[in-house]
Amino acid sequence: MNYDLLIDLYKGNSRQGPGGDEQTKLVLRLSELIGTPEPLKVVDIGCGTGASTLILAETLNAKITAVDLFQDFLDVLTVDAKTRGLSDKITTLAVRMEELPFEENSLDVIWAEGSIYNMGFEKGVEYFKRFLKPGGLLAASEITWLTKERPEEIQKYWDSEYPEIATASEKIRILEDQGVVLKSYFLLPESCWIENYYTPLENMFDGFLAKHGSEDARAIVKAEKAEIALFKKHRAYYSYGFYIAQKI
Ligand SMILES: C[S@@+](CC[C@H](N)C(=O)[O-])C[C@H]1O[C@@H](n2cnc3c(N)ncnc32)[C@H](O)[C@@H]1O
């Protein structure tokens, strides 16, 4: 995997996965986090260039630590936070989500938009929850099957890409088994995939290939195009679910 190329492609997009500002705000309303008298301690894990981090900073009374594996993404966020007058609310931290440097029971909110899959949902919930205070919230979006049966083509694709993909009821069971109580759940609409993520990505392919003429770059674009085509064909069968859950 050529990470330098992937980073170069993705950092030009405002999102590194399906999502939307309106959906981030919806989670905040559902979580009843807006307007707290004391600043909340929030960690945005796998924040990428920080599409969600910026909304959290604009909407919440909070001190936010934005965590990602790649400093290049965090550098984009640092510039955008400054432009939007949010630098005093956001600190960036380049660490692996598997090795978070926070104290146990210390955080009000853990946000993981399109990122918990990097650890796997079950392992991620089990690991992240230890950092939440009792009553603290985990807000995570995760690829989710919408039906029990689906076409073989898309089943095979996700079996190889992310075998932990499952229905919402299976994901909710994992939360319950971990003692994390589901407060709300909703599905991201198609616009979060197409308008907010895939179309801007597609618009970057020509420029990316003109800049990097390598075999690796062509392979990345080919794989992205295949993923997009599969989504367009099978979008009735999967989306991202947003799971908002509270540590008891
Ligand atoms: C699908 S993107 C989502 C980015 C952002 N939350 C969004 O919604 O646009 C997943 C993010 O997780 C980050 N990531 C991948 N593996 C990671 C790890 N082990 N530790 C921390 N971040 C990781 C990637 O760099 C990427 O920014």
PDB file of C-alpha atoms and ligand atoms in Angstrom:
ATOM      1  CA  MET A   1       0.000   0.000   0.000  1.00  0.00           C
ATOM      2  CA  ASN A   2       1.486   3.358  -1.036  1.00  0.00           C
ATOM      3  CA  TYR A   3       0.359   5.585   1.852  1.00  0.00           C
ATOM      4  CA  ASP A   4       2.051   8.726   0.504  1.00  0.00           C
ATOM      5  CA  LEU A   5      -0.088   8.533  -2.626  1.00  0.00           C
ATOM      6  CA  LEU A   6      -3.266   7.784  -0.713  1.00  0.00           C
ATOM      7  CA  ILE A   7      -2.636  10.711   1.630  1.00  0.00           C
ATOM      8  CA  ASP A   8      -1.960  13.008  -1.315  1.00  0.00           C
ATOM      9  CA  LEU A   9      -5.257  12.042  -2.929  1.00  0.00           C
ATOM     10  CA  TYR A  10      -7.381  12.162   0.207  1.00  0.00           C
ATOM     11  CA  LYS A  11      -6.030  15.303   1.808  1.00  0.00           C
ATOM     12  CA  GLY A  12      -7.441  17.352  -1.071  1.00  0.00           C
ATOM     13  CA  ASN A  13     -10.963  16.171  -0.216  1.00  0.00           C
ATOM     14  CA  SER A  14     -12.831  17.837   2.629  1.00  0.00           C
ATOM     15  CA  ARG A  15     -13.853  14.381   3.875  1.00  0.00           C
ATOM     16  CA  GLN A  16     -11.954  11.101   3.884  1.00  0.00           C
ATOM     17  CA  GLY A  17     -15.126   9.038   4.151  1.00  0.00           C
ATOM     18  CA  PRO A  18     -18.912   9.340   3.764  1.00  0.00           C
ATOM     19  CA  GLY A  19     -20.503  11.889   6.102  1.00  0.00           C
ATOM     20  CA  GLY A  20     -21.990  15.357   6.265  1.00  0.00           C
ATOM     21  CA  ASP A  21     -21.958  18.502   8.362  1.00  0.00           C
ATOM     22  CA  GLU A  22     -25.732  18.250   8.855  1.00  0.00           C
ATOM     23  CA  GLN A  23     -25.407  14.662  10.107  1.00  0.00           C
ATOM     24  CA  THR A  24     -22.617  15.659  12.515  1.00  0.00           C
ATOM     25  CA  LYS A  25     -24.890  18.417  13.853  1.00  0.00           C
ATOM     26  CA  LEU A  26     -27.776  15.942  14.128  1.00  0.00           C
ATOM     27  CA  VAL A  27     -25.646  13.665  16.314  1.00  0.00           C
ATOM     28  CA  LEU A  28     -24.797  16.620  18.528  1.00  0.00           C
ATOM     29  CA  ARG A  29     -28.478  17.502  18.937  1.00  0.00           C
ATOM     30  CA  LEU A  30     -29.463  13.888  19.634  1.00  0.00           C
ATOM     31  CA  SER A  31     -26.648  13.607  22.185  1.00  0.00           C
ATOM     32  CA  GLU A  32     -27.811  16.707  24.055  1.00  0.00           C
ATOM     33  CA  LEU A  33     -24.234  17.944  24.208  1.00  0.00           C
ATOM     34  CA  ILE A  34     -24.861  21.524  23.107  1.00  0.00           C
ATOM     35  CA  GLY A  35     -24.654  24.354  25.619  1.00  0.00           C
ATOM     36  CA  THR A  36     -22.937  22.620  28.554  1.00  0.00           C
ATOM     37  CA  PRO A  37     -21.741  25.080  31.212  1.00  0.00           C
ATOM     38  CA  GLU A  38     -18.357  23.355  31.575  1.00  0.00           C
ATOM     39  CA  PRO A  39     -16.106  22.694  28.553  1.00  0.00           C
ATOM     40  CA  LEU A  40     -16.433  19.070  27.432  1.00  0.00           C
ATOM     41  CA  LYS A  41     -13.333  16.939  26.956  1.00  0.00           C
ATOM     42  CA  VAL A  42     -13.724  15.542  23.458  1.00  0.00           C
ATOM     43  CA  VAL A  43     -11.477  13.332  21.342  1.00  0.00           C
ATOM     44  CA  ASP A  44     -12.139  12.997  17.607  1.00  0.00           C
ATOM     45  CA  ILE A  45     -10.442   9.733  16.635  1.00  0.00           C
ATOM     46  CA  GLY A  46      -9.373   9.192  13.018  1.00  0.00           C
ATOM     47  CA  CYS A  47     -10.385  12.773  12.286  1.00  0.00           C
ATOM     48  CA  GLY A  48      -8.636  12.984   8.889  1.00  0.00           C
ATOM     49  CA  THR A  49      -8.577  16.620   7.746  1.00  0.00           C
ATOM     50  CA  GLY A  50     -11.183  17.357  10.405  1.00  0.00           C
ATOM     51  CA  ALA A  51     -14.549  17.875   8.698  1.00  0.00           C
ATOM     52  CA  SER A  52     -16.276  16.719  11.884  1.00  0.00           C
ATOM     53  CA  THR A  53     -13.734  18.298  14.259  1.00  0.00           C
ATOM     54  CA  LEU A  54     -14.503  21.766  12.915  1.00  0.00           C
ATOM     55  CA  ILE A  55     -18.263  21.285  13.392  1.00  0.00           C
ATOM     56  CA  LEU A  56     -17.708  19.991  16.930  1.00  0.00           C
ATOM     57  CA  ALA A  57     -15.545  23.016  17.714  1.00  0.00           C
ATOM     58  CA  GLU A  58     -18.085  25.446  16.252  1.00  0.00           C
ATOM     59  CA  THR A  59     -21.051  23.888  18.057  1.00  0.00           C
ATOM     60  CA  LEU A  60     -19.803  22.728  21.462  1.00  0.00           C
ATOM     61  CA  ASN A  61     -18.335  24.289  24.546  1.00  0.00           C
ATOM     62  CA  ALA A  62     -15.367  21.924  24.354  1.00  0.00           C
ATOM     63  CA  LYS A  63     -11.668  21.271  24.259  1.00  0.00           C
ATOM     64  CA  ILE A  64     -11.124  18.858  21.396  1.00  0.00           C
ATOM     65  CA  THR A  65      -8.154  16.613  20.708  1.00  0.00           C
ATOM     66  CA  ALA A  66      -8.127  15.618  17.053  1.00  0.00           C
ATOM     67  CA  VAL A  67      -6.309  12.313  16.577  1.00  0.00           C
ATOM     68  CA  ASP A  68      -5.118  10.789  13.329  1.00  0.00           C
ATOM     69  CA  LEU A  69      -2.339   8.485  12.216  1.00  0.00           C
ATOM     70  CA  PHE A  70      -1.219  10.907   9.518  1.00  0.00           C
ATOM     71  CA  GLN A  71       0.321  14.291  10.335  1.00  0.00           C
ATOM     72  CA  ASP A  72      -0.433  15.525   6.780  1.00  0.00           C
ATOM     73  CA  PHE A  73      -4.171  15.362   7.488  1.00  0.00           C
ATOM     74  CA  LEU A  74      -3.733  17.104  10.840  1.00  0.00           C
ATOM     75  CA  ASP A  75      -1.724  19.881   9.168  1.00  0.00           C
ATOM     76  CA  VAL A  76      -4.709  20.616   6.890  1.00  0.00           C
ATOM     77  CA  LEU A  77      -6.967  20.742   9.969  1.00  0.00           C
ATOM     78  CA  THR A  78      -4.585  23.091  11.797  1.00  0.00           C
ATOM     79  CA  VAL A  79      -4.735  25.586   8.904  1.00  0.00           C
ATOM     80  CA  ASP A  80      -8.541  25.324   8.580  1.00  0.00           C
ATOM     81  CA  ALA A  81      -9.021  25.709  12.351  1.00  0.00           C
ATOM     82  CA  LYS A  82      -6.971  28.895  12.238  1.00  0.00           C
ATOM     83  CA  THR A  83      -8.934  30.267   9.266  1.00  0.00           C
ATOM     84  CA  ARG A  84     -12.219  29.605  11.077  1.00  0.00           C
ATOM     85  CA  GLY A  85     -11.031  31.084  14.388  1.00  0.00           C
ATOM     86  CA  LEU A  86     -11.202  27.720  16.191  1.00  0.00           C
ATOM     87  CA  SER A  87      -7.523  27.121  17.026  1.00  0.00           C
ATOM     88  CA  ASP A  88      -8.005  27.625  20.767  1.00  0.00           C
ATOM     89  CA  LYS A  89     -10.530  24.762  20.888  1.00  0.00           C
ATOM     90  CA  ILE A  90      -8.591  22.165  18.857  1.00  0.00           C
ATOM     91  CA  THR A  91      -5.316  20.370  19.597  1.00  0.00           C
ATOM     92  CA  THR A  92      -4.012  17.832  17.095  1.00  0.00           C
ATOM     93  CA  LEU A  93      -2.237  14.614  17.965  1.00  0.00           C
ATOM     94  CA  ALA A  94      -0.626  12.160  15.531  1.00  0.00           C
ATOM     95  CA  VAL A  95      -0.943   8.786  17.275  1.00  0.00           C
ATOM     96  CA  ARG A  96      -2.364   5.373  16.499  1.00  0.00           C
ATOM     97  CA  MET A  97      -5.905   4.917  17.730  1.00  0.00           C
ATOM     98  CA  GLU A  98      -4.779   1.607  19.249  1.00  0.00           C
ATOM     99  CA  GLU A  99      -2.387   3.486  21.566  1.00  0.00           C
ATOM    100  CA  LEU A 100      -4.295   6.464  22.917  1.00  0.00           C
ATOM    101  CA  PRO A 101      -2.436   8.449  25.585  1.00  0.00           C
ATOM    102  CA  PHE A 102      -5.516   9.470  27.626  1.00  0.00           C
ATOM    103  CA  GLU A 103      -6.368   8.629  31.207  1.00  0.00           C
ATOM    104  CA  GLU A 104      -9.090   6.089  31.829  1.00  0.00           C
ATOM    105  CA  ASN A 105     -12.515   7.567  32.739  1.00  0.00           C
ATOM    106  CA  SER A 106     -11.369  11.042  31.666  1.00  0.00           C
ATOM    107  CA  LEU A 107     -13.338  11.966  28.506  1.00  0.00           C
ATOM    108  CA  ASP A 108     -16.871  13.265  27.985  1.00  0.00           C
ATOM    109  CA  VAL A 109     -17.069  12.339  24.316  1.00  0.00           C
ATOM    110  CA  ILE A 110     -15.276  10.036  21.912  1.00  0.00           C
ATOM    111  CA  TRP A 111     -16.103  10.792  18.299  1.00  0.00           C
ATOM    112  CA  ALA A 112     -15.166   8.249  15.615  1.00  0.00           C
ATOM    113  CA  GLU A 113     -16.645   9.173  12.265  1.00  0.00           C
ATOM    114  CA  GLY A 114     -15.837   6.521   9.667  1.00  0.00           C
ATOM    115  CA  SER A 115     -12.755   5.447  11.569  1.00  0.00           C
ATOM    116  CA  ILE A 116     -13.526   2.775  14.184  1.00  0.00           C
ATOM    117  CA  TYR A 117     -13.321   0.117  11.428  1.00  0.00           C
ATOM    118  CA  ASN A 118      -9.536   0.578  11.475  1.00  0.00           C
ATOM    119  CA  MET A 119      -9.532  -1.320  14.782  1.00  0.00           C
ATOM    120  CA  GLY A 120     -12.711  -3.226  14.039  1.00  0.00           C
ATOM    121  CA  PHE A 121     -15.983  -2.124  15.646  1.00  0.00           C
ATOM    122  CA  GLU A 122     -15.975  -4.595  18.531  1.00  0.00           C
ATOM    123  CA  LYS A 123     -12.337  -4.080  19.507  1.00  0.00           C
ATOM    124  CA  GLY A 124     -12.723  -0.335  19.054  1.00  0.00           C
ATOM    125  CA  VAL A 125     -15.770  -0.079  21.339  1.00  0.00           C
ATOM    126  CA  GLU A 126     -14.053  -2.227  23.958  1.00  0.00           C
ATOM    127  CA  TYR A 127     -10.875  -0.115  23.841  1.00  0.00           C
ATOM    128  CA  PHE A 128     -12.387   3.367  23.509  1.00  0.00           C
ATOM    129  CA  LYS A 129     -14.956   2.984  26.278  1.00  0.00           C
ATOM    130  CA  ARG A 130     -12.286   2.744  28.984  1.00  0.00           C
ATOM    131  CA  PHE A 131     -11.337   6.389  28.311  1.00  0.00           C
ATOM    132  CA  LEU A 132     -14.915   7.651  28.762  1.00  0.00           C
ATOM    133  CA  LYS A 133     -16.192   8.949  32.054  1.00  0.00           C
ATOM    134  CA  PRO A 134     -19.274   7.095  33.319  1.00  0.00           C
ATOM    135  CA  GLY A 135     -22.101   8.727  31.354  1.00  0.00           C
ATOM    136  CA  GLY A 136     -19.665   9.717  28.582  1.00  0.00           C
ATOM    137  CA  LEU A 137     -20.699   9.352  24.961  1.00  0.00           C
ATOM    138  CA  LEU A 138     -19.327   7.360  22.069  1.00  0.00           C
ATOM    139  CA  ALA A 139     -20.469   8.595  18.641  1.00  0.00           C
ATOM    140  CA  ALA A 140     -19.259   6.279  15.887  1.00  0.00           C
ATOM    141  CA  SER A 141     -20.273   5.794  12.279  1.00  0.00           C
ATOM    142  CA  GLU A 142     -19.757   2.326  10.869  1.00  0.00           C
ATOM    143  CA  ILE A 143     -20.453   0.532   7.596  1.00  0.00           C
ATOM    144  CA  THR A 144     -23.699  -1.374   8.077  1.00  0.00           C
ATOM    145  CA  TRP A 145     -25.783  -3.878   6.111  1.00  0.00           C
ATOM    146  CA  LEU A 146     -29.378  -2.740   5.668  1.00  0.00           C
ATOM    147  CA  THR A 147     -30.885  -6.153   4.982  1.00  0.00           C
ATOM    148  CA  LYS A 148     -30.299  -9.778   5.932  1.00  0.00           C
ATOM    149  CA  GLU A 149     -29.932 -10.936   2.321  1.00  0.00           C
ATOM    150  CA  ARG A 150     -27.811  -9.171  -0.303  1.00  0.00           C
ATOM    151  CA  PRO A 151     -26.371  -9.858  -3.743  1.00  0.00           C
ATOM    152  CA  GLU A 152     -23.340 -12.148  -3.825  1.00  0.00           C
ATOM    153  CA  GLU A 153     -21.189  -9.554  -5.595  1.00  0.00           C
ATOM    154  CA  ILE A 154     -21.450  -7.015  -2.791  1.00  0.00           C
ATOM    155  CA  GLN A 155     -21.285  -9.653  -0.057  1.00  0.00           C
ATOM    156  CA  LYS A 156     -17.981 -10.929  -1.491  1.00  0.00           C
ATOM    157  CA  TYR A 157     -16.572  -7.417  -1.829  1.00  0.00           C
ATOM    158  CA  TRP A 158     -17.207  -6.488   1.800  1.00  0.00           C
ATOM    159  CA  ASP A 159     -16.229  -9.945   3.066  1.00  0.00           C
ATOM    160  CA  SER A 160     -12.781  -9.235   1.687  1.00  0.00           C
ATOM    161  CA  GLU A 161     -12.610  -5.489   2.505  1.00  0.00           C
ATOM    162  CA  TYR A 162     -14.133  -5.528   6.001  1.00  0.00           C
ATOM    163  CA  PRO A 163     -15.531  -8.843   7.225  1.00  0.00           C
ATOM    164  CA  GLU A 164     -16.914  -7.140  10.353  1.00  0.00           C
ATOM    165  CA  ILE A 165     -19.591  -5.383   8.295  1.00  0.00           C
ATOM    166  CA  ALA A 166     -22.935  -6.401   9.843  1.00  0.00           C
ATOM    167  CA  THR A 167     -26.510  -5.272  10.317  1.00  0.00           C
ATOM    168  CA  ALA A 168     -27.403  -2.535  12.817  1.00  0.00           C
ATOM    169  CA  SER A 169     -28.971  -5.085  15.156  1.00  0.00           C
ATOM    170  CA  GLU A 170     -25.669  -6.973  15.310  1.00  0.00           C
ATOM    171  CA  LYS A 171     -23.725  -3.765  15.956  1.00  0.00           C
ATOM    172  CA  ILE A 172     -26.190  -2.716  18.663  1.00  0.00           C
ATOM    173  CA  ARG A 173     -25.771  -6.128  20.290  1.00  0.00           C
ATOM    174  CA  ILE A 174     -22.015  -5.503  20.464  1.00  0.00           C
ATOM    175  CA  LEU A 175     -22.638  -2.177  22.214  1.00  0.00           C
ATOM    176  CA  GLU A 176     -25.028  -3.839  24.667  1.00  0.00           C
ATOM    177  CA  ASP A 177     -22.567  -6.662  25.337  1.00  0.00           C
ATOM    178  CA  GLN A 178     -19.928  -4.039  26.161  1.00  0.00           C
ATOM    179  CA  GLY A 179     -22.222  -2.218  28.599  1.00  0.00           C
ATOM    180  CA  VAL A 180     -22.520   0.808  26.342  1.00  0.00           C
ATOM    181  CA  VAL A 181     -26.139   1.889  25.988  1.00  0.00           C
ATOM    182  CA  LEU A 182     -27.500   2.905  22.594  1.00  0.00           C
ATOM    183  CA  LYS A 183     -29.117   6.346  22.807  1.00  0.00           C
ATOM    184  CA  SER A 184     -29.751   6.982  19.106  1.00  0.00           C
ATOM    185  CA  TYR A 185     -29.101   5.504  15.709  1.00  0.00           C
ATOM    186  CA  PHE A 186     -29.634   6.745  12.173  1.00  0.00           C
ATOM    187  CA  LEU A 187     -28.411   5.977   8.688  1.00  0.00           C
ATOM    188  CA  LEU A 188     -26.389   8.360   6.593  1.00  0.00           C
ATOM    189  CA  PRO A 189     -28.359   9.341   3.479  1.00  0.00           C
ATOM    190  CA  GLU A 190     -26.943   8.732  -0.005  1.00  0.00           C
ATOM    191  CA  SER A 191     -25.924  12.391  -0.332  1.00  0.00           C
ATOM    192  CA  CYS A 192     -23.262  11.748   2.333  1.00  0.00           C
ATOM    193  CA  TRP A 193     -21.685   9.182   0.011  1.00  0.00           C
ATOM    194  CA  ILE A 194     -22.214  10.705  -3.408  1.00  0.00           C
ATOM    195  CA  GLU A 195     -22.320  14.494  -3.073  1.00  0.00           C
ATOM    196  CA  ASN A 196     -20.092  14.884  -0.029  1.00  0.00           C
ATOM    197  CA  TYR A 197     -17.513  12.185  -0.695  1.00  0.00           C
ATOM    198  CA  TYR A 198     -17.434  10.268  -3.986  1.00  0.00           C
ATOM    199  CA  THR A 199     -18.155  13.112  -6.437  1.00  0.00           C
ATOM    200  CA  PRO A 200     -15.460  15.450  -5.056  1.00  0.00           C
ATOM    201  CA  LEU A 201     -13.068  12.466  -5.029  1.00  0.00           C
ATOM    202  CA  GLU A 202     -13.882  11.608  -8.657  1.00  0.00           C
ATOM    203  CA  ASN A 203     -13.244  15.227  -9.612  1.00  0.00           C
ATOM    204  CA  MET A 204      -9.694  14.882  -8.305  1.00  0.00           C
ATOM    205  CA  PHE A 205      -8.730  11.729 -10.246  1.00  0.00           C
ATOM    206  CA  ASP A 206      -7.471  13.469 -13.436  1.00  0.00           C
ATOM    207  CA  GLY A 207      -5.301  15.942 -11.538  1.00  0.00           C
ATOM    208  CA  PHE A 208      -3.979  13.171  -9.290  1.00  0.00           C
ATOM    209  CA  LEU A 209      -3.012  10.993 -12.270  1.00  0.00           C
ATOM    210  CA  ALA A 210      -1.432  13.955 -14.062  1.00  0.00           C
ATOM    211  CA  LYS A 211       0.713  14.584 -10.971  1.00  0.00           C
ATOM    212  CA  HIS A 212       1.545  10.915 -10.268  1.00  0.00           C
ATOM    213  CA  GLY A 213       1.837   8.866 -13.443  1.00  0.00           C
ATOM    214  CA  SER A 214       2.874   5.710 -11.594  1.00  0.00           C
ATOM    215  CA  GLU A 215       1.393   2.224 -11.651  1.00  0.00           C
ATOM    216  CA  ASP A 216       0.538   2.639  -7.941  1.00  0.00           C
ATOM    217  CA  ALA A 217      -1.428   5.832  -8.627  1.00  0.00           C
ATOM    218  CA  ARG A 218      -3.383   4.183 -11.436  1.00  0.00           C
ATOM    219  CA  ALA A 219      -4.126   1.202  -9.171  1.00  0.00           C
ATOM    220  CA  ILE A 220      -5.475   3.520  -6.448  1.00  0.00           C
ATOM    221  CA  VAL A 221      -7.801   5.296  -8.881  1.00  0.00           C
ATOM    222  CA  LYS A 222      -8.939   1.971 -10.337  1.00  0.00           C
ATOM    223  CA  ALA A 223      -9.792   0.631  -6.876  1.00  0.00           C
ATOM    224  CA  GLU A 224     -11.646   3.835  -5.947  1.00  0.00           C
ATOM    225  CA  LYS A 225     -13.644   3.703  -9.183  1.00  0.00           C
ATOM    226  CA  ALA A 226     -14.575   0.073  -8.504  1.00  0.00           C
ATOM    227  CA  GLU A 227     -15.733   0.966  -4.975  1.00  0.00           C
ATOM    228  CA  ILE A 228     -17.833   3.849  -6.296  1.00  0.00           C
ATOM    229  CA  ALA A 229     -19.414   1.700  -9.021  1.00  0.00           C
ATOM    230  CA  LEU A 230     -20.295  -0.970  -6.466  1.00  0.00           C
ATOM    231  CA  PHE A 231     -21.898   1.583  -4.190  1.00  0.00           C
ATOM    232  CA  LYS A 232     -23.977   3.002  -7.023  1.00  0.00           C
ATOM    233  CA  LYS A 233     -25.119  -0.490  -7.983  1.00  0.00           C
ATOM    234  CA  HIS A 234     -25.790  -1.888  -4.494  1.00  0.00           C
ATOM    235  CA  ARG A 235     -26.590   1.171  -2.374  1.00  0.00           C
ATOM    236  CA  ALA A 236     -29.918  -0.329  -1.349  1.00  0.00           C
ATOM    237  CA  TYR A 237     -27.999  -2.872   0.723  1.00  0.00           C
ATOM    238  CA  TYR A 238     -25.490  -0.874   2.804  1.00  0.00           C
ATOM    239  CA  SER A 239     -24.666   2.512   4.221  1.00  0.00           C
ATOM    240  CA  TYR A 240     -22.984   4.023   7.236  1.00  0.00           C
ATOM    241  CA  GLY A 241     -24.963   3.801  10.461  1.00  0.00           C
ATOM    242  CA  PHE A 242     -24.327   6.428  13.136  1.00  0.00           C
ATOM    243  CA  TYR A 243     -24.317   4.842  16.606  1.00  0.00           C
ATOM    244  CA  ILE A 244     -24.607   7.166  19.590  1.00  0.00           C
ATOM    245  CA  ALA A 245     -24.042   5.311  22.835  1.00  0.00           C
ATOM    246  CA  GLN A 246     -23.444   6.069  26.502  1.00  0.00           C
ATOM    247  CA  LYS A 247     -21.125   4.384  28.948  1.00  0.00           C
ATOM    248  CA  ILE A 248     -23.072   3.367  32.029  1.00  0.00           C
TER     249      ILE A 248
HETATM  250  C1  LIG B   1     -12.396   6.951   6.456  1.00  0.00           C
HETATM  251  S1  LIG B   1     -11.307   8.141   7.154  1.00  0.00           S
HETATM  252  C2  LIG B   1     -12.433   9.167   8.068  1.00  0.00           C
HETATM  253  C3  LIG B   1     -11.871  10.538   8.314  1.00  0.00           C
HETATM  254  C4  LIG B   1     -12.817  11.549   8.964  1.00  0.00           C
HETATM  255  N1  LIG B   1     -13.279  11.128  10.266  1.00  0.00           N
HETATM  256  C5  LIG B   1     -13.991  11.825   8.068  1.00  0.00           C
HETATM  257  O1  LIG B   1     -15.104  11.395   8.388  1.00  0.00           O
HETATM  258  O2  LIG B   1     -13.796  12.473   7.034  1.00  0.00           O
HETATM  259  C6  LIG B   1     -10.449   7.211   8.409  1.00  0.00           C
HETATM  260  C7  LIG B   1      -9.350   8.004   9.116  1.00  0.00           C
HETATM  261  O3  LIG B   1      -8.732   7.162  10.087  1.00  0.00           O
HETATM  262  C8  LIG B   1      -7.317   7.400  10.049  1.00  0.00           C
HETATM  263  N2  LIG B   1      -6.650   6.189  10.555  1.00  0.00           N
HETATM  264  C9  LIG B   1      -6.493   4.996   9.935  1.00  0.00           C
HETATM  265  N3  LIG B   1      -5.883   4.108  10.745  1.00  0.00           N
HETATM  266  C10 LIG B   1      -5.628   4.780  11.903  1.00  0.00           C
HETATM  267  C11 LIG B   1      -5.012   4.414  13.132  1.00  0.00           C
HETATM  268  N4  LIG B   1      -4.546   3.187  13.327  1.00  0.00           N
HETATM  269  N5  LIG B   1      -4.933   5.348  14.106  1.00  0.00           N
HETATM  270  C12 LIG B   1      -5.407   6.606  13.924  1.00  0.00           C
HETATM  271  N6  LIG B   1      -5.998   7.020  12.776  1.00  0.00           N
HETATM  272  C13 LIG B   1      -6.120   6.112  11.780  1.00  0.00           C
HETATM  273  C14 LIG B   1      -7.009   7.685   8.600  1.00  0.00           C
HETATM  274  O4  LIG B   1      -5.805   8.386   8.456  1.00  0.00           O
HETATM  275  C15 LIG B   1      -8.244   8.491   8.183  1.00  0.00           C
HETATM  276  O5  LIG B   1      -8.043   9.861   8.370  1.00  0.00           O
END
